[in-house]
Coordinates of C-alpha atoms in Angstrom, one line a residue:
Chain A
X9 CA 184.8 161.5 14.9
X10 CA 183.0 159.5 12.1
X11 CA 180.5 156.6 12.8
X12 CA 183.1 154.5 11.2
X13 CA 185.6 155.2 14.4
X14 CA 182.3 154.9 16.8
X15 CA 181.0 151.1 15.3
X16 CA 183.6 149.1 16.9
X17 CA 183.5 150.6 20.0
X18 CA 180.1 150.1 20.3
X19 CA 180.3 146.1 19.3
X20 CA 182.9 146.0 22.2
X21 CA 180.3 147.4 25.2
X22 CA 177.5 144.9 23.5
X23 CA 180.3 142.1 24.2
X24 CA 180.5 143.2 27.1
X25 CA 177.3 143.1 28.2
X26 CA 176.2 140.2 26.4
X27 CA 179.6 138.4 28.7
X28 CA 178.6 140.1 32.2
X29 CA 175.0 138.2 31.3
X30 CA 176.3 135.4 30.9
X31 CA 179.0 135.3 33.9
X32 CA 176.2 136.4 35.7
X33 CA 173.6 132.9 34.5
X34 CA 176.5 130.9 35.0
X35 CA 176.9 131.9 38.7
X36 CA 173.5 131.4 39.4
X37 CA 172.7 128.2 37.3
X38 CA 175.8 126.6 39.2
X39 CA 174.5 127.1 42.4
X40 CA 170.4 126.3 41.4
X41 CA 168.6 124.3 39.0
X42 CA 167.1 125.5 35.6
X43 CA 163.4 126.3 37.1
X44 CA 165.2 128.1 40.0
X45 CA 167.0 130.9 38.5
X46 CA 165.0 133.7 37.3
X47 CA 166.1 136.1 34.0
X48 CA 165.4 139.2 36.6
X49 CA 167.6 137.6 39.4
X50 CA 170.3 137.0 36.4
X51 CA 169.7 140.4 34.9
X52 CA 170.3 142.4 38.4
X53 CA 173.3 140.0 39.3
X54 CA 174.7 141.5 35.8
X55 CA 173.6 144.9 36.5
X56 CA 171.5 145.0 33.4
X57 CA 167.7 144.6 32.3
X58 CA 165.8 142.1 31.9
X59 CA 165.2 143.5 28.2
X60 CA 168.5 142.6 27.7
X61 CA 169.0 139.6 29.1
X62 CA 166.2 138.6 26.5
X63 CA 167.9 140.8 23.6
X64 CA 171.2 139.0 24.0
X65 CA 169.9 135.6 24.9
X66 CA 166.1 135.1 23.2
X67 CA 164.9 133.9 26.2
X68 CA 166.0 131.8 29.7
X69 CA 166.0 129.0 27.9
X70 CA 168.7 129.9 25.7
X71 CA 170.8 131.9 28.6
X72 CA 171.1 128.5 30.0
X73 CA 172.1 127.2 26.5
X74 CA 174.6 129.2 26.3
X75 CA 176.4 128.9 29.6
X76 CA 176.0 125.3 29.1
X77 CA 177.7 125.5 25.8
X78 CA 180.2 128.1 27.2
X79 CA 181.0 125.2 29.6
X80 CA 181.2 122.6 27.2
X81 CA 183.7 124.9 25.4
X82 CA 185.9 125.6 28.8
X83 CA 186.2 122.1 29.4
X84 CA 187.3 121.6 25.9
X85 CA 189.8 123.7 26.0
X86 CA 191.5 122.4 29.4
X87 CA 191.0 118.8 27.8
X88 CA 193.5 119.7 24.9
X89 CA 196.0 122.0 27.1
X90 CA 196.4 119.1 29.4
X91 CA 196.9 116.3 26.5
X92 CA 199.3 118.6 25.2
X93 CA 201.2 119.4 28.4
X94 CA 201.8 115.9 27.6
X95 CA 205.4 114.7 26.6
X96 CA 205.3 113.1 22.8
X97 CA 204.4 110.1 22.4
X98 CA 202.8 109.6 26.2
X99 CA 200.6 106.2 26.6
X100 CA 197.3 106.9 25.9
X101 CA 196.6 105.8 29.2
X102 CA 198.5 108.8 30.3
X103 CA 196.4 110.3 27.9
X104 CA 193.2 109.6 29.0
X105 CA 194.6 109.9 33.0
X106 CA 195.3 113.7 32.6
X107 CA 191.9 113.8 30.9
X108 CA 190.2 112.3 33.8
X109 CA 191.8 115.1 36.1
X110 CA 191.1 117.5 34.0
X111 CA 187.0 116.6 34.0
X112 CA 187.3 115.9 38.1
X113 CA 188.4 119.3 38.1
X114 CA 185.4 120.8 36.2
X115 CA 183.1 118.8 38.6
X116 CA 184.3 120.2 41.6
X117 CA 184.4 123.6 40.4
X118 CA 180.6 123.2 39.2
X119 CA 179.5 120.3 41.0
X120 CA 175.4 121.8 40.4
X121 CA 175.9 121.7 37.0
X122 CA 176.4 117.9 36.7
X123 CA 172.3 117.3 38.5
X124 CA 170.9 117.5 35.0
X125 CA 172.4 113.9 34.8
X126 CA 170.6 113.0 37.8
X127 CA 167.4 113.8 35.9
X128 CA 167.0 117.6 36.7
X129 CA 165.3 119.4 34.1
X130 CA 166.7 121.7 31.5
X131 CA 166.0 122.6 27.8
X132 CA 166.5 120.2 25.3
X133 CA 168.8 122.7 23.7
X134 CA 170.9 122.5 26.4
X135 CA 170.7 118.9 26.5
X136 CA 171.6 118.6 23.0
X137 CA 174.8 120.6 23.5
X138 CA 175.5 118.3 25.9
X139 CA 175.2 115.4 23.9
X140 CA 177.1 117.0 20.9
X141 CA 179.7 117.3 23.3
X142 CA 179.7 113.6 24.0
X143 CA 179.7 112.4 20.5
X144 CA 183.0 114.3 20.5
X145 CA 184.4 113.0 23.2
X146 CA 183.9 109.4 22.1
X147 CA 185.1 110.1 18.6
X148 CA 188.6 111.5 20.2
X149 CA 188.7 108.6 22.6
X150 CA 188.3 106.6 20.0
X151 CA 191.1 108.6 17.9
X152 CA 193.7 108.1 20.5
X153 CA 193.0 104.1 20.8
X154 CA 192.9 104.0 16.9
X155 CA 189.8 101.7 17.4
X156 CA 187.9 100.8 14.2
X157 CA 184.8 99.6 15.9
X158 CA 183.5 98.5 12.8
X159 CA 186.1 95.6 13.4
X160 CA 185.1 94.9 17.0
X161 CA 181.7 96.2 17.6
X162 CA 182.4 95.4 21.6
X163 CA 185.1 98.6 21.2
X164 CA 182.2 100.6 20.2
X165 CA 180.1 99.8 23.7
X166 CA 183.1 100.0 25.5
X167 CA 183.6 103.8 24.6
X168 CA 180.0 105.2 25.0
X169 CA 179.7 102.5 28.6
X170 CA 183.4 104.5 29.8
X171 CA 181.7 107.7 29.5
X172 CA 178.8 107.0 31.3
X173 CA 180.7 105.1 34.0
X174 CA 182.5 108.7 34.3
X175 CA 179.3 110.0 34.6
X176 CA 177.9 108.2 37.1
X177 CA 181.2 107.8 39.3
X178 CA 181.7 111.7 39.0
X179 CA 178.3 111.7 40.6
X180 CA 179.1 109.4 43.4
X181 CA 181.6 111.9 44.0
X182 CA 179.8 114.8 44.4
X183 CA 177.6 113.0 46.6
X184 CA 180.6 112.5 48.8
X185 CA 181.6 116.2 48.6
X186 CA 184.1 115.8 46.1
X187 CA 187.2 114.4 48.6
X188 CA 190.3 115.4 47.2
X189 CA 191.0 111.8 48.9
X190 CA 189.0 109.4 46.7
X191 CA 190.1 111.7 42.8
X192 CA 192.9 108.6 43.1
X193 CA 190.5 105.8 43.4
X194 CA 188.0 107.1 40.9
X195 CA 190.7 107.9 38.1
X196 CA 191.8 104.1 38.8
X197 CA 188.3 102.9 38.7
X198 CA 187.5 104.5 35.2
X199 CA 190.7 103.5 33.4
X200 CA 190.2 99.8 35.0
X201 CA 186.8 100.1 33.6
X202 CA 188.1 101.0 30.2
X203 CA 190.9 98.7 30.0
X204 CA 188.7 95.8 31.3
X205 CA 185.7 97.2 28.7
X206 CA 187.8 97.2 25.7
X207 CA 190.0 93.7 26.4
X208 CA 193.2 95.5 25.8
X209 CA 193.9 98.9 24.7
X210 CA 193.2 99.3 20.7
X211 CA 194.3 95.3 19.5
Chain B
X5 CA 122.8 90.3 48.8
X6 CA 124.4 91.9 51.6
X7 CA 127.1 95.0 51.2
X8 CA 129.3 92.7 52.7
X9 CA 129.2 90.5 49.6
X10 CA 129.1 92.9 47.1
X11 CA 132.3 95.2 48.5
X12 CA 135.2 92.5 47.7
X13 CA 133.5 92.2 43.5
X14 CA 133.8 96.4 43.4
X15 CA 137.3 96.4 44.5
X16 CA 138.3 93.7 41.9
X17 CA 136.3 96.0 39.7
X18 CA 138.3 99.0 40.5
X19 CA 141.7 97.2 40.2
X20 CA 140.8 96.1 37.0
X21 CA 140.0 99.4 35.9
X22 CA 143.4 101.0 37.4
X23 CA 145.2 97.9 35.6
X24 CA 143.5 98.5 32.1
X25 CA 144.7 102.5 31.9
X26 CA 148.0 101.5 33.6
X27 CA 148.3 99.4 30.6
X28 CA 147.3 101.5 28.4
X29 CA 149.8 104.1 29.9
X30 CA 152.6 101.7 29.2
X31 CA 151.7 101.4 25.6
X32 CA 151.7 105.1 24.9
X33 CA 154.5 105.9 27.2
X34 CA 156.8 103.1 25.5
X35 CA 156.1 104.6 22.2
X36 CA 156.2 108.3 22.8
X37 CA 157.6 110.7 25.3
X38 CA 156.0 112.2 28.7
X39 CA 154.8 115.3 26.8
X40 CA 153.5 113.7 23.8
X41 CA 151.1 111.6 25.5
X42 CA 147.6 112.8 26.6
X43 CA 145.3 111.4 29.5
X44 CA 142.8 111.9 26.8
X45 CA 144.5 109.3 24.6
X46 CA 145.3 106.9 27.2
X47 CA 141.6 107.0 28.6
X48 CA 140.4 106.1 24.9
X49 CA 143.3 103.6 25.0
X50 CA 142.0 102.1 28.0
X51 CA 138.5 102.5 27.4
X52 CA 137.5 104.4 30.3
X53 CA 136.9 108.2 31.3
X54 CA 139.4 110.7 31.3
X55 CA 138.1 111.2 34.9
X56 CA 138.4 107.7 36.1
X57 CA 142.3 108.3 34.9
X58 CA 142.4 111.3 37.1
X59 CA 140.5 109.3 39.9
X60 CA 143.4 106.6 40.0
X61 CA 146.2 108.6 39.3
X62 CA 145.6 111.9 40.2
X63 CA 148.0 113.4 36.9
X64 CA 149.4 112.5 34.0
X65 CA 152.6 112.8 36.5
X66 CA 151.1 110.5 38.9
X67 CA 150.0 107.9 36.1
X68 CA 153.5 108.6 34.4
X69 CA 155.7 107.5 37.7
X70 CA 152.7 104.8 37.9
X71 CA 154.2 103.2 35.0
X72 CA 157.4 103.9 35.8
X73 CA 157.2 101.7 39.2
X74 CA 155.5 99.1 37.6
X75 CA 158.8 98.6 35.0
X76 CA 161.0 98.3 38.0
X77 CA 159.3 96.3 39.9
X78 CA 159.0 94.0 37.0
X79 CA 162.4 94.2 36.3
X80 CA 163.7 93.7 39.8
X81 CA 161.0 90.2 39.4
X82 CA 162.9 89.1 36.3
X83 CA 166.4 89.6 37.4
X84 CA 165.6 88.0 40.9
X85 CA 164.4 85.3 38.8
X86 CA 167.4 84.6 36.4
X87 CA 169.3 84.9 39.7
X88 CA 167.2 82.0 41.3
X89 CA 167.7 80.1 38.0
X90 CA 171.2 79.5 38.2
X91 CA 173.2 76.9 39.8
X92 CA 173.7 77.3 43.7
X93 CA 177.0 78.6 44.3
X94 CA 177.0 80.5 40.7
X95 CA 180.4 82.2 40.5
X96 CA 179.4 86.4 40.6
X97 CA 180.6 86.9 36.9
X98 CA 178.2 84.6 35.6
X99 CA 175.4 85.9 38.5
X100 CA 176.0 89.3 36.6
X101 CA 176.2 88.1 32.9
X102 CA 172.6 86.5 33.7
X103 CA 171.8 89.9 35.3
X104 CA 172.9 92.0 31.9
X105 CA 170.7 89.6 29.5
X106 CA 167.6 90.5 31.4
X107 CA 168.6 94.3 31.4
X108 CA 169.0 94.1 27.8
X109 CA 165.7 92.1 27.2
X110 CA 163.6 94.9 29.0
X111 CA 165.9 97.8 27.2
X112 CA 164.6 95.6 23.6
X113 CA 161.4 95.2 24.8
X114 CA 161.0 98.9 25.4
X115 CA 163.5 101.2 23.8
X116 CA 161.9 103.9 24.3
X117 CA 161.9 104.1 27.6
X118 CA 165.6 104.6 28.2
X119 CA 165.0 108.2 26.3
X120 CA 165.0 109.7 30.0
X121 CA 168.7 109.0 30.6
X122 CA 168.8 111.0 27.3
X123 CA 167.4 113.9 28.5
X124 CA 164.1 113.6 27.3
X125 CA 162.2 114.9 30.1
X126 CA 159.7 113.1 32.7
X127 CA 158.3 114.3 36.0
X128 CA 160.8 114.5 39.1
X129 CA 158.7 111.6 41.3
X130 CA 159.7 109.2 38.1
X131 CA 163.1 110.1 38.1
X132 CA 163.2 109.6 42.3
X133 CA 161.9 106.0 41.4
X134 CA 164.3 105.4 39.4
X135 CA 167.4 106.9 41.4
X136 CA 166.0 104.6 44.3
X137 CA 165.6 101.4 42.0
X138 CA 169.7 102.5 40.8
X139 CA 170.5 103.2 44.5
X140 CA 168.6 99.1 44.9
X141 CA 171.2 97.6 42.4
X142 CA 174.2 99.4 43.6
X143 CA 173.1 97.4 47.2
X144 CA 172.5 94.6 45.8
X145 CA 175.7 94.2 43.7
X146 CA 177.9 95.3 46.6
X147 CA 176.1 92.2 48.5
X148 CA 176.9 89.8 45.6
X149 CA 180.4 90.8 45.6
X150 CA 180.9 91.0 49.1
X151 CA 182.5 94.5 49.1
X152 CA 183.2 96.8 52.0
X153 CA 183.6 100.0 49.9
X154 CA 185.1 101.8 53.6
X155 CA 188.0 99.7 53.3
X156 CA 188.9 100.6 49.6
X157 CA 186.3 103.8 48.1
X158 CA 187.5 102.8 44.3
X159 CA 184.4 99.8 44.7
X160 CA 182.4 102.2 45.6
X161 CA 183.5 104.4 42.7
X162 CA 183.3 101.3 40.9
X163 CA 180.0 99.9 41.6
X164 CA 178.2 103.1 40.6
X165 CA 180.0 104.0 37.3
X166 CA 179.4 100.5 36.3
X167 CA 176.0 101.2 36.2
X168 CA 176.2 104.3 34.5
X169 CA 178.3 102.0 32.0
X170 CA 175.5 99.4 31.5
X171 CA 173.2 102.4 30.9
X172 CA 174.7 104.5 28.5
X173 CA 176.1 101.4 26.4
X174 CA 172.4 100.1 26.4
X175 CA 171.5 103.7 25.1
X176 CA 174.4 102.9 21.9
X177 CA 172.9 99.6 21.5
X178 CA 168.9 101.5 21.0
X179 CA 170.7 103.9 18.5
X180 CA 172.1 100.6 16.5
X181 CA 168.5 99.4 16.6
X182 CA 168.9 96.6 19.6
X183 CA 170.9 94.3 17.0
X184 CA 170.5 90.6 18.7
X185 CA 174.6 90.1 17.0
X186 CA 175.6 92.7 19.5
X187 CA 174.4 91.3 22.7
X188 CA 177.3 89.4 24.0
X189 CA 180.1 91.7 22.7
X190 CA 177.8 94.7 25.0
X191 CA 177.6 92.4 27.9
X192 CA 181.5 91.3 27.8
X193 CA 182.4 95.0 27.3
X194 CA 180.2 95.6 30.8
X195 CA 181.9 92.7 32.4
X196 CA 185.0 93.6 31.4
X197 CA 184.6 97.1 32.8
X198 CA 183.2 96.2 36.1
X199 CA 186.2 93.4 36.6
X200 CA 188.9 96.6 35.2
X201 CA 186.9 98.6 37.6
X202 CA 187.2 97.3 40.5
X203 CA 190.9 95.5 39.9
X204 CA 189.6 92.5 41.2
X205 CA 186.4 90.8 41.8
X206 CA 185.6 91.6 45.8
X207 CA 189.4 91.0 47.1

């Protein structure tokens, strides 16, 4: 065989690796905070060294970057198959219902993850992704309600306030355990909260 | 002179002292973040030892959550204040509007100082101050609003996202450079979303 046929098989194992890594930070950053997890605990969860944990990643710092950014990514994704499991032409209230499911969803199945909002330390490259991510979110929010805040500066603090009232609700929840119960009375909380925010819905 | 006589002057001494490099704390932590600042530069600031800094604080940390404390409580003073200020019998929405001009008078007065619900980091005993002072707020608007969030969880879901509202649409309003035009539209946005929010006012 020539090196030519051996190359891509050899990208595929470092892949691998690189993924089994990360799965591997990601179970363990779930369950613990940022100073908690150690690269050697994530490195024998993986079944790999610690030299590579550091080869793939730089350093713990930016393992945690990346899962953060590999959840930021996931949630994306399950954001846009929801709006478009849609039918055309749904309210955006609809819209931004199936949205809300979609992010209760992601907090039950990591509810650790969300302590960084209740001051937890990480890297500010993680936090950065995270606030990437937010700058996003607002800017399709304020796609779907056509808003030119420019008009109406209140529509502009109505936006970034609705995220963090998501925020801080989701975290009420998890305090609670998550009840599958009170997903109904949170969902109607937050869209109250951005109805009543906004006056109406894109005027 | 007796000790007797001369013990009461030392202690006003002392508090004195521990005033000057609180003060001196809040000056450089208003302007720069937990990390940036020394306890060299804040003894300077105050005019005192590094040591004496250590003597009443016992850290930068301890110094740091010093500082924090001392916002809150002067906070909590200005809001019970404004509260006291209005007519007896005020209805709640305007018992909150007065509430939201003093939050966004201390956010202008020190900008900075929201950075933490940025990320920015700050030592944990800060952040537990100021998860207690939120938990505080939480109380005491259930209590204005007469809620029993048992007999309908979306207040409760309500109460705490509005807070997370008010905080991350004071963190727009630093980004646009605290612009005095933009006060009321902000505070009507907030009202609006804790009256959405809850779907009535304490019903």
């Amino acid at each position: 065989m020539t090196r030519a046929d051996r190359t891509p098989r050899q990208r595929l194992d470092a892949e691998e690796r690189r993924k089994a890594i990360l799965d591997a930070g990601r179970g363990l950053f779930a369950g613990s905070s940022f100073s908690e997890v150690s690269t050697q605990r994530v490195a024998a969860a993986a079944g790999a060294s610690q030299a590579l944990v550091f080869h793939y990643f730089g350093s713990k710092a930016g393992l945690y970057t990346a899962v953060v950014e590999d959840a930021v990514e996931h949630l994306q994704a399950a954001l846009r198959s929801a709006d478009r499991a849609l039918p055309a032409g749904a309210p955006t209230r609809d819209r931004v219902r199936a949205a809300l499911l979609v992010y209760l969803d992601e907090v039950a199945r990591y509810p650790r993850a969300w302590a960084p909002h209740r001051g937890a330390e990480e890297p500010a490259a993680a936090t950065a992704v995270r606030l990437r991510a937010r700058a996003d979110q607002v800017a399709g929010l304020r796609g779907w309600l056509r808003l030119d805040a420019a008009a109406w500066p209140r529509h502009e603090y109505a936006l970034w306030g609705f995220f963090g009232f998501v925020d801080s609700a989701c975290l009420a929840w998890v305090d609670a355990g998550c009840p599958e119960a009170d997903r109904h009375p949170l969902v109607e909380a937050a869209l109250g909260a951005l109805e009543g925010a906004l006056g109406d819905w894109g005027g």
